[in-house]
Coordinates of C-alpha atoms in Angstrom, one line a residue:
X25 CA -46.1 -54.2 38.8
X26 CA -47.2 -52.8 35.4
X27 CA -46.9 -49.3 36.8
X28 CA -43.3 -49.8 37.7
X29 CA -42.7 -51.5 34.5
X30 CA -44.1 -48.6 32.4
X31 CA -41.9 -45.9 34.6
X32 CA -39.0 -47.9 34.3
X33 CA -39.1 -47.6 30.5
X34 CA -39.9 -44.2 29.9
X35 CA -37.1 -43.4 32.2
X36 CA -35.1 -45.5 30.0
X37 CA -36.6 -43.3 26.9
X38 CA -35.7 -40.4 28.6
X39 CA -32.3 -41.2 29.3
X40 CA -31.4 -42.5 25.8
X41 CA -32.8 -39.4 23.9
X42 CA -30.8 -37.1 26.8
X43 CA -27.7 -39.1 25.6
X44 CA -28.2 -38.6 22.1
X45 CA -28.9 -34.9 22.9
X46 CA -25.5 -34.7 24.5
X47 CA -23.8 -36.7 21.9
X48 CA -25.3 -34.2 19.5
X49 CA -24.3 -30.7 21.3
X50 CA -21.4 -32.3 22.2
X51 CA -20.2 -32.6 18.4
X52 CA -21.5 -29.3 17.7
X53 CA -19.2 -28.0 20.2
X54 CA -16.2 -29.7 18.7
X55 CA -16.9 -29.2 15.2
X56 CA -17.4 -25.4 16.0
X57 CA -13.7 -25.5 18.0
X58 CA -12.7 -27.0 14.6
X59 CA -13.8 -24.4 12.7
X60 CA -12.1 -21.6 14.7
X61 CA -9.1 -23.7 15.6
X62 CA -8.7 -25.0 11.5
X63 CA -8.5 -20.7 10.9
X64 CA -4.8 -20.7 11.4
X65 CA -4.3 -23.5 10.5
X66 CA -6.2 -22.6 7.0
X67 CA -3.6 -19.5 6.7
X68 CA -0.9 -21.6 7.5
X69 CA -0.7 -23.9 4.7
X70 CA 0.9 -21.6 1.7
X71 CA 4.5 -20.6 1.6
X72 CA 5.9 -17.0 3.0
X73 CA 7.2 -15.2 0.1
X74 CA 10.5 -13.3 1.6
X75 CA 11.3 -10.2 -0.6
X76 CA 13.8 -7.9 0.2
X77 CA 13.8 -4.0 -0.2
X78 CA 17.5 -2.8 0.6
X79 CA 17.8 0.1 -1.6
X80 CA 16.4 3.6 -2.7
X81 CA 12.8 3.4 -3.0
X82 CA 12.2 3.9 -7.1
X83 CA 10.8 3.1 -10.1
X84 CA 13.2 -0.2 -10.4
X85 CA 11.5 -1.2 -6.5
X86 CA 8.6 -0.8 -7.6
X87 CA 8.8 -3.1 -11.0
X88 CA 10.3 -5.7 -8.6
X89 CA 7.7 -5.7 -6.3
X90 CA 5.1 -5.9 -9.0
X91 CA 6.6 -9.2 -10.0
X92 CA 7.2 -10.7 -5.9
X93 CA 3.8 -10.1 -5.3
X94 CA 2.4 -11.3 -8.4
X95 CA 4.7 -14.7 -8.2
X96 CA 3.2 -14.7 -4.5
X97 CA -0.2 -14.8 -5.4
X98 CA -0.3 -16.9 -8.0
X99 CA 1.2 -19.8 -5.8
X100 CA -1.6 -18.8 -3.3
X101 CA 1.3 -17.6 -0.7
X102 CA 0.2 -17.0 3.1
X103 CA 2.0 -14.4 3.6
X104 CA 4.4 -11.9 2.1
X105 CA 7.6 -10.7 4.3
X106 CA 9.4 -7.5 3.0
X107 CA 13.0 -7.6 4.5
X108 CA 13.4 -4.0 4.5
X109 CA 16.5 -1.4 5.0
X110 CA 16.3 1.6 2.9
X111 CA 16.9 5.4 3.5
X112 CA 13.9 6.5 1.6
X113 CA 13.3 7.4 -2.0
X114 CA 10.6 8.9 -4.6
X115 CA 7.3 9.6 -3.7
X116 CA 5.8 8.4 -6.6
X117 CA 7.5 5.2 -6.3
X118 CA 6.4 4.7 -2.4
X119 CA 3.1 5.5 -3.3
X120 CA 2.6 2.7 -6.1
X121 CA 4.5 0.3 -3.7
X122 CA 1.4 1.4 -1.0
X123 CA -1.1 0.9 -3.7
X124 CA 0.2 -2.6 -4.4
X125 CA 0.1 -3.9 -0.4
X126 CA -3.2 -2.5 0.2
X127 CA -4.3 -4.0 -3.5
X128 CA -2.8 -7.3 -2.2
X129 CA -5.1 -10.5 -1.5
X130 CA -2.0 -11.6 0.5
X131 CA -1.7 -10.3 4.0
X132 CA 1.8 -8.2 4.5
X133 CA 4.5 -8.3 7.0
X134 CA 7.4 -5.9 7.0
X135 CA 10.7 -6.9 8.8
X136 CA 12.7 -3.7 9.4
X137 CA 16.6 -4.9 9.4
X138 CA 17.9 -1.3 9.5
X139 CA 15.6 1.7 9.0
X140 CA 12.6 2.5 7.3
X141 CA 12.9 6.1 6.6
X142 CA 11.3 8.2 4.7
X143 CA 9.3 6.7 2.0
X144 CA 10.3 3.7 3.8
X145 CA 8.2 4.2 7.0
X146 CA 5.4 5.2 4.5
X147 CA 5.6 1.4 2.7
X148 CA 5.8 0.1 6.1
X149 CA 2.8 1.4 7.6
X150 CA 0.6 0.2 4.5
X151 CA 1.5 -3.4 5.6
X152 CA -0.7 -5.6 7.8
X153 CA 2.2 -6.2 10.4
X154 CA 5.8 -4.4 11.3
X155 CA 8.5 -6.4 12.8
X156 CA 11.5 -4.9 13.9
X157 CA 15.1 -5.9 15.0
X158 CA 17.3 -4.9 17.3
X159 CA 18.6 -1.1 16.8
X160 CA 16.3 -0.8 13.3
X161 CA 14.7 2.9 13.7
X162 CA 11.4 3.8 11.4
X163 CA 10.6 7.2 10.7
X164 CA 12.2 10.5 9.7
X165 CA 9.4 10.7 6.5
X166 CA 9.5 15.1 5.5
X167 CA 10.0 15.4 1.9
X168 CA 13.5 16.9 0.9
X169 CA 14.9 17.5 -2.0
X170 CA 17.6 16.0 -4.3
X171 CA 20.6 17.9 -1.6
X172 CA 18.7 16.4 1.3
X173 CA 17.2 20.2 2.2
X174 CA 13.4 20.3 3.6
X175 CA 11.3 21.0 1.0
X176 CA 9.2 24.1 2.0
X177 CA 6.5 23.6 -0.9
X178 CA 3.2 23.7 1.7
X179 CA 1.0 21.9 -0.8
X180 CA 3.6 19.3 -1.1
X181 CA 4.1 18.8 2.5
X182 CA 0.6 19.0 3.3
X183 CA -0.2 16.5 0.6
X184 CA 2.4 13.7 2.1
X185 CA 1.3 14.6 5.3
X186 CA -2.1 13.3 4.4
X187 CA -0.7 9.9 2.8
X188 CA 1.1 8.8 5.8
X189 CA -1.7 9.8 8.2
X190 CA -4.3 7.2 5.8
X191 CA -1.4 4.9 6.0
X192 CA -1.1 4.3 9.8
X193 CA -4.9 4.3 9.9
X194 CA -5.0 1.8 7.6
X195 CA -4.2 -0.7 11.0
X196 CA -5.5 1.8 13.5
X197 CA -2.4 3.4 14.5
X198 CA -1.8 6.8 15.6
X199 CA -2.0 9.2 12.6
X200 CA -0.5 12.4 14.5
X201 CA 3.1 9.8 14.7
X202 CA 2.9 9.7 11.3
X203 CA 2.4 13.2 10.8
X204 CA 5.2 14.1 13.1
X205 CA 7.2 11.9 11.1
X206 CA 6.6 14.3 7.8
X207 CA 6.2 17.7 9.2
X208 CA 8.2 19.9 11.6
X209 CA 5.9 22.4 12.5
X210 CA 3.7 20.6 14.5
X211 CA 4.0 19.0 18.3
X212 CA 2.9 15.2 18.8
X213 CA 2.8 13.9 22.1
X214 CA 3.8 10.4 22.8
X215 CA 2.8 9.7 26.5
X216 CA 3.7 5.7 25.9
X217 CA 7.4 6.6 25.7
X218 CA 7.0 9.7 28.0
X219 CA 7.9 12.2 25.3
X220 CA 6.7 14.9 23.0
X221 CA 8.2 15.8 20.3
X222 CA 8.4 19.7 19.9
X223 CA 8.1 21.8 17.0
X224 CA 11.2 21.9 15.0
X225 CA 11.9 17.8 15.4
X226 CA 11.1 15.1 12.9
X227 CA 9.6 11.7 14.5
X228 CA 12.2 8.9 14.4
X229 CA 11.4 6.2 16.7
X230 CA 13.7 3.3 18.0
X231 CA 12.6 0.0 17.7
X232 CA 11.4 -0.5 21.4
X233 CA 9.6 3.1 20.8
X234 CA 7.5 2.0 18.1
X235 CA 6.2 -1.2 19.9
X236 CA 5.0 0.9 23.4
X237 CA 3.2 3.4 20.5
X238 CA 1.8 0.9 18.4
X239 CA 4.0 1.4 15.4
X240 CA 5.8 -2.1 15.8
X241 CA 3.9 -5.6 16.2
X242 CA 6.9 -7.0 17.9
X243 CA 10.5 -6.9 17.8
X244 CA 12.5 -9.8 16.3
X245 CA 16.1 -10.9 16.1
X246 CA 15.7 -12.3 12.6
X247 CA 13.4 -12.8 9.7
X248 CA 13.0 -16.6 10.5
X249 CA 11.4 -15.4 14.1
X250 CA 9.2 -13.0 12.3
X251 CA 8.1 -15.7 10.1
X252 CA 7.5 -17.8 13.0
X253 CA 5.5 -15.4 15.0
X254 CA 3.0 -15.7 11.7
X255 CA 2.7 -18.5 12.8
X256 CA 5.0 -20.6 9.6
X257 CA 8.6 -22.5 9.9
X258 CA 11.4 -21.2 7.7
X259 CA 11.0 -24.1 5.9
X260 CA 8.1 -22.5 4.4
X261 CA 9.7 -19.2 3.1
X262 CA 10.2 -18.4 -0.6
X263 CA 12.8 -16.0 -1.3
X264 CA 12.1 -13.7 -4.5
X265 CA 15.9 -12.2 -5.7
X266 CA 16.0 -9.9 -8.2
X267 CA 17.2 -11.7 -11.8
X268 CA 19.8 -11.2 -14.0
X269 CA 18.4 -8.5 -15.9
X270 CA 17.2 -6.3 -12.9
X271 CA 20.4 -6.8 -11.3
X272 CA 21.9 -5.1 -14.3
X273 CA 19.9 -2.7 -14.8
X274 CA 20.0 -1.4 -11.7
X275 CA 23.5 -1.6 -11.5
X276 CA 23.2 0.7 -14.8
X277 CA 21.3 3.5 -13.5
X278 CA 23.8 3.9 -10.5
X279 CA 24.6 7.4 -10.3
X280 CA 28.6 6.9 -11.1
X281 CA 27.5 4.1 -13.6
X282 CA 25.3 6.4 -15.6
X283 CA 28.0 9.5 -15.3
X284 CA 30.8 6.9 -17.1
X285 CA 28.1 5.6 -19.6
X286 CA 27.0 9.5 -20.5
X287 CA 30.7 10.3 -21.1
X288 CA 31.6 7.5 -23.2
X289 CA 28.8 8.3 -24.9
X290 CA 29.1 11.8 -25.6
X291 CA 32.7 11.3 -25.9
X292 CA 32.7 8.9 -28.6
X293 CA 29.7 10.0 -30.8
X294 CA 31.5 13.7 -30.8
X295 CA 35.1 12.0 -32.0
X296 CA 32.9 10.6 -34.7
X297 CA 31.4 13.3 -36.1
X298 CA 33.7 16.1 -35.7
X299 CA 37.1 13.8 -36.3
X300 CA 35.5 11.4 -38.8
X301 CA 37.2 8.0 -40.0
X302 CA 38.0 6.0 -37.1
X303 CA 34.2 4.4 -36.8
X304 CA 35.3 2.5 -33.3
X305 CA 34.7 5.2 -31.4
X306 CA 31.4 6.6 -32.6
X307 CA 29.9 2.3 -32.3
X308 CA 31.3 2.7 -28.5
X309 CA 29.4 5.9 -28.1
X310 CA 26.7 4.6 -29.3
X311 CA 26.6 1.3 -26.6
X312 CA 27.1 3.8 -23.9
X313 CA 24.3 5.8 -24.6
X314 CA 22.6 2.0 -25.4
X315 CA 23.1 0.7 -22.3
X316 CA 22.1 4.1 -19.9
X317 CA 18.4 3.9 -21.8
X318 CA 18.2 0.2 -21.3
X319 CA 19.0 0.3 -17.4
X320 CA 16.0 3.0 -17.3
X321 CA 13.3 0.9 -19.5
X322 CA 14.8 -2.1 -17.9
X323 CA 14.2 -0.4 -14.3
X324 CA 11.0 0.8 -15.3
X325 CA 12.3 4.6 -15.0
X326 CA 11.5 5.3 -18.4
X327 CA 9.9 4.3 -21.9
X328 CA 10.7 4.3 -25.5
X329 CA 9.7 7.7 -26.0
X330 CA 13.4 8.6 -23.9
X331 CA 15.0 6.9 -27.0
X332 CA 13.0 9.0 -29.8
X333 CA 13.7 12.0 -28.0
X334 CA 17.0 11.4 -27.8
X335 CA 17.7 10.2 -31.3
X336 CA 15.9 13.1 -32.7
X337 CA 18.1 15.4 -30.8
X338 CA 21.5 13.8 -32.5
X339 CA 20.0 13.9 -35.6
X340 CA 19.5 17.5 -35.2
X341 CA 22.8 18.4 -33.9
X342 CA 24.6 16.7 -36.9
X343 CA 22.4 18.2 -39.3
X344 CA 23.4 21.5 -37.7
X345 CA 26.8 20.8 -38.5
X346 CA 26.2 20.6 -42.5
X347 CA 22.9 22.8 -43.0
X348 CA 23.4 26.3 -42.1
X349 CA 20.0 27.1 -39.6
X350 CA 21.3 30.1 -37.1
X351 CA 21.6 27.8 -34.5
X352 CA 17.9 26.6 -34.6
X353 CA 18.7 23.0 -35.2
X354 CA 21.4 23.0 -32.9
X355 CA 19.0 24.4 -29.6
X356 CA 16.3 22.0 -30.6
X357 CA 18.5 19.2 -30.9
X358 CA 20.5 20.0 -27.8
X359 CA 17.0 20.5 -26.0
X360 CA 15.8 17.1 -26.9
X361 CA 18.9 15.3 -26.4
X362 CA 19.1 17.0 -22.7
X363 CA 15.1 16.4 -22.4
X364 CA 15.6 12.2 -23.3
X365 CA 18.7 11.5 -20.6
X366 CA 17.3 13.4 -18.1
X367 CA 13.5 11.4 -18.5
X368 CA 15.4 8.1 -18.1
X369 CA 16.6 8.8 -15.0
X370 CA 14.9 7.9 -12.1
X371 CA 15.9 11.2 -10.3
X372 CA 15.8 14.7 -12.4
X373 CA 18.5 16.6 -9.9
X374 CA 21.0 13.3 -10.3
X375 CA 20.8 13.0 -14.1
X376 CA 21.1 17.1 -14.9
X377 CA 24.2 16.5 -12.5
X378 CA 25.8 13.5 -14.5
X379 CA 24.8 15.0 -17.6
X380 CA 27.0 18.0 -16.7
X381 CA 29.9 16.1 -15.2
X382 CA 29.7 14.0 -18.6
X383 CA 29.4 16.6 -21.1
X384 CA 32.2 18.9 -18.9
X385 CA 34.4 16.0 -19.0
X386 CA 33.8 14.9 -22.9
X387 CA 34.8 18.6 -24.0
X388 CA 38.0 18.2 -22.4
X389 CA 38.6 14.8 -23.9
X390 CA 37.6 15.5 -27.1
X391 CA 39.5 19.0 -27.3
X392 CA 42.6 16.9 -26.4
X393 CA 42.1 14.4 -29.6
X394 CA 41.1 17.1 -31.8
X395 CA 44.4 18.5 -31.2
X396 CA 46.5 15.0 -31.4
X397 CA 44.1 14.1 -34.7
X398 CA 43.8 18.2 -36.5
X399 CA 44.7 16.8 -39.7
X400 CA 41.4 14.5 -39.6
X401 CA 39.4 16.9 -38.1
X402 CA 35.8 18.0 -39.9
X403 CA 36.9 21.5 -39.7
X404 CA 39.5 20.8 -42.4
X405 CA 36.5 20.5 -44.9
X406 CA 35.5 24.6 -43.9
X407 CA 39.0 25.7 -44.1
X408 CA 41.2 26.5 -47.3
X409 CA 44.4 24.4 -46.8
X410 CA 46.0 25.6 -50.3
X411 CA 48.5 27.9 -50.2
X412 CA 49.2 30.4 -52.9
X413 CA 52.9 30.0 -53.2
X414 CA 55.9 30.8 -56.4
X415 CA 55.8 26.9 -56.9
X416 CA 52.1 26.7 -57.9
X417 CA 53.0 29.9 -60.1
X418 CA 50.9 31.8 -58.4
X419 CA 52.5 35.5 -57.8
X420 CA 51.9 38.4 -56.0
X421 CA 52.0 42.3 -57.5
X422 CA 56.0 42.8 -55.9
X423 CA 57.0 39.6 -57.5
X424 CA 55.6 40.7 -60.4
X425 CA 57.7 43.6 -60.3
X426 CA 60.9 42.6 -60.1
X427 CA 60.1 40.7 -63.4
X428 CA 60.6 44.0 -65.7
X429 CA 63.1 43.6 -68.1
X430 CA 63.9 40.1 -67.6
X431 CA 63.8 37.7 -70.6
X432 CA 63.3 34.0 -71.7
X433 CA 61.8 31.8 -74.4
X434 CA 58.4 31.3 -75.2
X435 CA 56.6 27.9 -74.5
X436 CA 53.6 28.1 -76.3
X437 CA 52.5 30.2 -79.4
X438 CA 51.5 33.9 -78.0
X439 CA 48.4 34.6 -79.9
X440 CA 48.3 37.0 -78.0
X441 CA 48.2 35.1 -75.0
X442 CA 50.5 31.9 -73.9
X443 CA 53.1 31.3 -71.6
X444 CA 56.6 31.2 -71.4
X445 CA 59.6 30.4 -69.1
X446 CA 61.6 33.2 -67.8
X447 CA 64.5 32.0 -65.4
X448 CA 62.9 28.7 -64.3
X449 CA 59.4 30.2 -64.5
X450 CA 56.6 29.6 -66.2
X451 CA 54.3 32.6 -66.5
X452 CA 51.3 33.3 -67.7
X453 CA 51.8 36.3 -70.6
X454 CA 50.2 38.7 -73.5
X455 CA 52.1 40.0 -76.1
X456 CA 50.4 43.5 -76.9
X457 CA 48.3 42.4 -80.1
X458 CA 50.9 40.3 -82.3
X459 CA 51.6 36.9 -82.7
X460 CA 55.0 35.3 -81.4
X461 CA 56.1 31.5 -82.8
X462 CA 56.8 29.2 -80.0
X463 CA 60.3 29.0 -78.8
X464 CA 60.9 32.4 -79.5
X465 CA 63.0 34.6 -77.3
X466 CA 61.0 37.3 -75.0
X467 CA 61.9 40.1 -73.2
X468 CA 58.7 41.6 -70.1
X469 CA 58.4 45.2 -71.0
X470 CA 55.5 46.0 -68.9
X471 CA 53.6 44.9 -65.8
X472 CA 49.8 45.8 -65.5
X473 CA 48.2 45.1 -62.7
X474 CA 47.8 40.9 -63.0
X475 CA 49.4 40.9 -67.0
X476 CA 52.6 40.2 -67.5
X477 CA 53.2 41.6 -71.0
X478 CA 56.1 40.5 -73.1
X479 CA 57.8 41.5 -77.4
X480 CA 59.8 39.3 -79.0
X481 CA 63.5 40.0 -79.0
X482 CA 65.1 40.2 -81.9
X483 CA 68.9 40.9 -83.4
X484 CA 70.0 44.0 -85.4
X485 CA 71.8 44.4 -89.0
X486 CA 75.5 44.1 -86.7
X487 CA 74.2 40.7 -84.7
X488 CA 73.1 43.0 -81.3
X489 CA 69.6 41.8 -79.8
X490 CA 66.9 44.2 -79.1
X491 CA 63.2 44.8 -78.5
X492 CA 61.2 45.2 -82.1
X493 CA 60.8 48.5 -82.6
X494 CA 57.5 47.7 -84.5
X495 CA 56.2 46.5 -81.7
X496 CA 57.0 49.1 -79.2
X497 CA 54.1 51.8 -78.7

């Protein structure tokens, strides 16, 4: 009886520490499925920061960006979303924007609307994730120049060749796509799509394309179905616009924008300065040229150094105008001048091209309006508007002439010099040595060169007037 007593309770023993032990592994079990299922979950609970990138890819993007990404992660943001259709842009810029994703604590997504081309597909394939709609292409990445021609610089080619190659490696997709995307020379096949692209073609992929070769993470109808494959509700997305002053400013440095602004500019400044005493037109000139450097600081295509240059260049061209310098002032300021509106651009071919349609334009206006205003002009201060005319008694060597023998009275008291009036005249005369009283008549006897030499007329013993013979040599 004891023995079955003694069994019975250390099978009871057994059975309540084999109970514990389950309870035990059992909430191991679960808190590890916790763990792993809280992941998500963890990512999951910060807002999607939506930012859009719908234009040229430039210095103005880039500034932009700086600021979405930076508002992202300071409000501890689960994800960034770029909503992006753009044809491409600067290197330089694409490159920072790159630097700035991969830099990023906050996983990216890119939603491709349209196309990412060029420096596009380059941003694109720095993000974690690539999402793209319904007709969007990616691709179409060689480096042309500011006419849209293939660059042929090897080194340059080479070099971007490289970038986008470390860029789809970044997330283990196939470099040699990206390389076909940049450079024509060399063959890529594609055996997911059944193609191979041939020397001679650029790599421009359709939106199913780039999902069977990797290059696409799924394709969406819509940024809310992108933002709910990361696993958020649209509830959750943060839109980042661009403000006030970006919006300006980039609707400054538009191409035709910045061609009106140069020519008012130039325009107005030139009125001032070469048809002086209006004032309206120079302060005009000078907003222009205000607001083109303030949509390139403002876009972040330029600094303050744009502004020195080009105020030392319109100092020098003014000063040219008053200091005689054979020119030198005037190519130094010119240079500088050129040198300033060309480094706040954010493209060197597009502002030399403005710059020229401008300047072309502002000689013609100005030409007109120097012609309307010639009396005002500054020109009138380097050319003698006197005349040398009869009225102002001034005479030439015939007129002079035709004064021999003619007489009149004199003004003034000819010691030897005075002057006198001879038939409405007044002139200028020298007796030849003696003195003759005021209102005395005169008779010109001689003409030497610029003298006008007169005697006193005087009345004979009968009452006839003559010359005095004592004063006749």
């Amino acid at each position: 009886m004891t023995n079955k007593t003694d069994g019975w309770k250390y099978q009871r023993r057994l059975l309540i520490w084999m109970s514990m032990l389950l309870l035990v592994v059992t909430m191991g079990i679960t808190s590890v499925h916790s763990v792993f299922a809280a992941a998500p979950s963890t990512s999951s609970t910060g807002a999607v920061y939506v930012i859009p990138v719908d234009r040229e890819i430039e210095g103005g993007l880039q500034k932009f960006l700086t600021r979405g990404f930076q508002e992202a992660q300071q409000n501890k943001a689960s994800w960034i979303v770029l909503e992006m259709s753009t044809p491409g842009g600067e290197i330089q810029a694409a490159e920072g924007i790159g630097e700035i994703i991969r830099n990023s604590p906050i996983p990216t997504a890119v939603v491709v609307q349209d196309r990412a081309a060029s420096a596009g597909s380059y941003i694109a394939l720095n993000a974690d994730r690539i999402y793209m709609q319904p007709g969007s292409t990616i691709g179409a990445a060689a480096v042309v120049d500011g006419s849209g021609q293939p660059v042929k610089d090897a080194k340059l080619v080479a070099y971007w060749k490289s970038e986008m190659r470390a860029a789809a490696q970044l997330h283990s997709r196939n470099p040699n796509i990206a390389a076909g995307m940049t450079d024509a020379n060399i063959a890529v096949a594609m055996p997911e799509i059944g193609q191979t692209k041939e020397k001679g073609q650029i790599i421009s992929l359709t939106a199913q394309e780039a999902q069977k070769v990797g290059y696409a993470d799924g394709i969406v109808s819509s940024v809310n179905e992108a933002v709910a494959a990361l696993g958020h509700s649209p509830a959750d997305m943060v839109r980042v616009e661009p403000s006030v002053g970006e919006n300006i400013a980039r609707f400054l440095t538009l191409p035709a924008v910045a061609t009106i602004l140069l020519f008012i500019g130039i325009a107005g400044i030139a009125m001032e300065i070469l048809i002086p005493g209006f004032g309206v037109p120079g302060v005009i000139g000078v907003i222009a040229f205000g607001l083109y450097f303030f949509g390139g600081y403002a876009s972040g295509f330029s600094g303050s150094e744009t502004w020195l240059l080009f105020g030392v260049g319109l100092v020098m061209l003014i000063l040219e105008l008053f200091i005689p310098s054979f020119g030198i002032l005037g190519i130094l300021g010119a240079a500088s001048l050129v040198t300033g509106v060309v480094k706040a651009a954010y493209d060197t071919s597009n502002a030399f091209i403005s710059l020229g349609i401008a300047f072309a334009a502002a000689a013609v206006f100005v030409s007109i309006m120097a012609v309307v205003f010639k009396k005002r002009g500054i020109w009138n201060r380097f050319i003698l508007s006197e005349q040398l005319s009869s009225d102002q008694n001034y005479m030439s060597n015939l007129q002079r002439e035709l004064l021999l023998g003619m007489e009149g009275v004199s003004l003034t008291p000819l010691r030897p010099s005075g002057t006198v009036i001879v038939d409405g005249q007044h002139l200028d005369v020298v007796t030849q040595g003696v003195y003759i009283d005021k209102n005395c008549p005169v008779r010109i006897i001689r003409i030497d060169g610029s003298r006008i030499i007169v005697d006193e007329k005087v009345a004979d013993s009968e009452g006839h007037e003559g010359i005095d013979p004592h004063h006749v040599t």
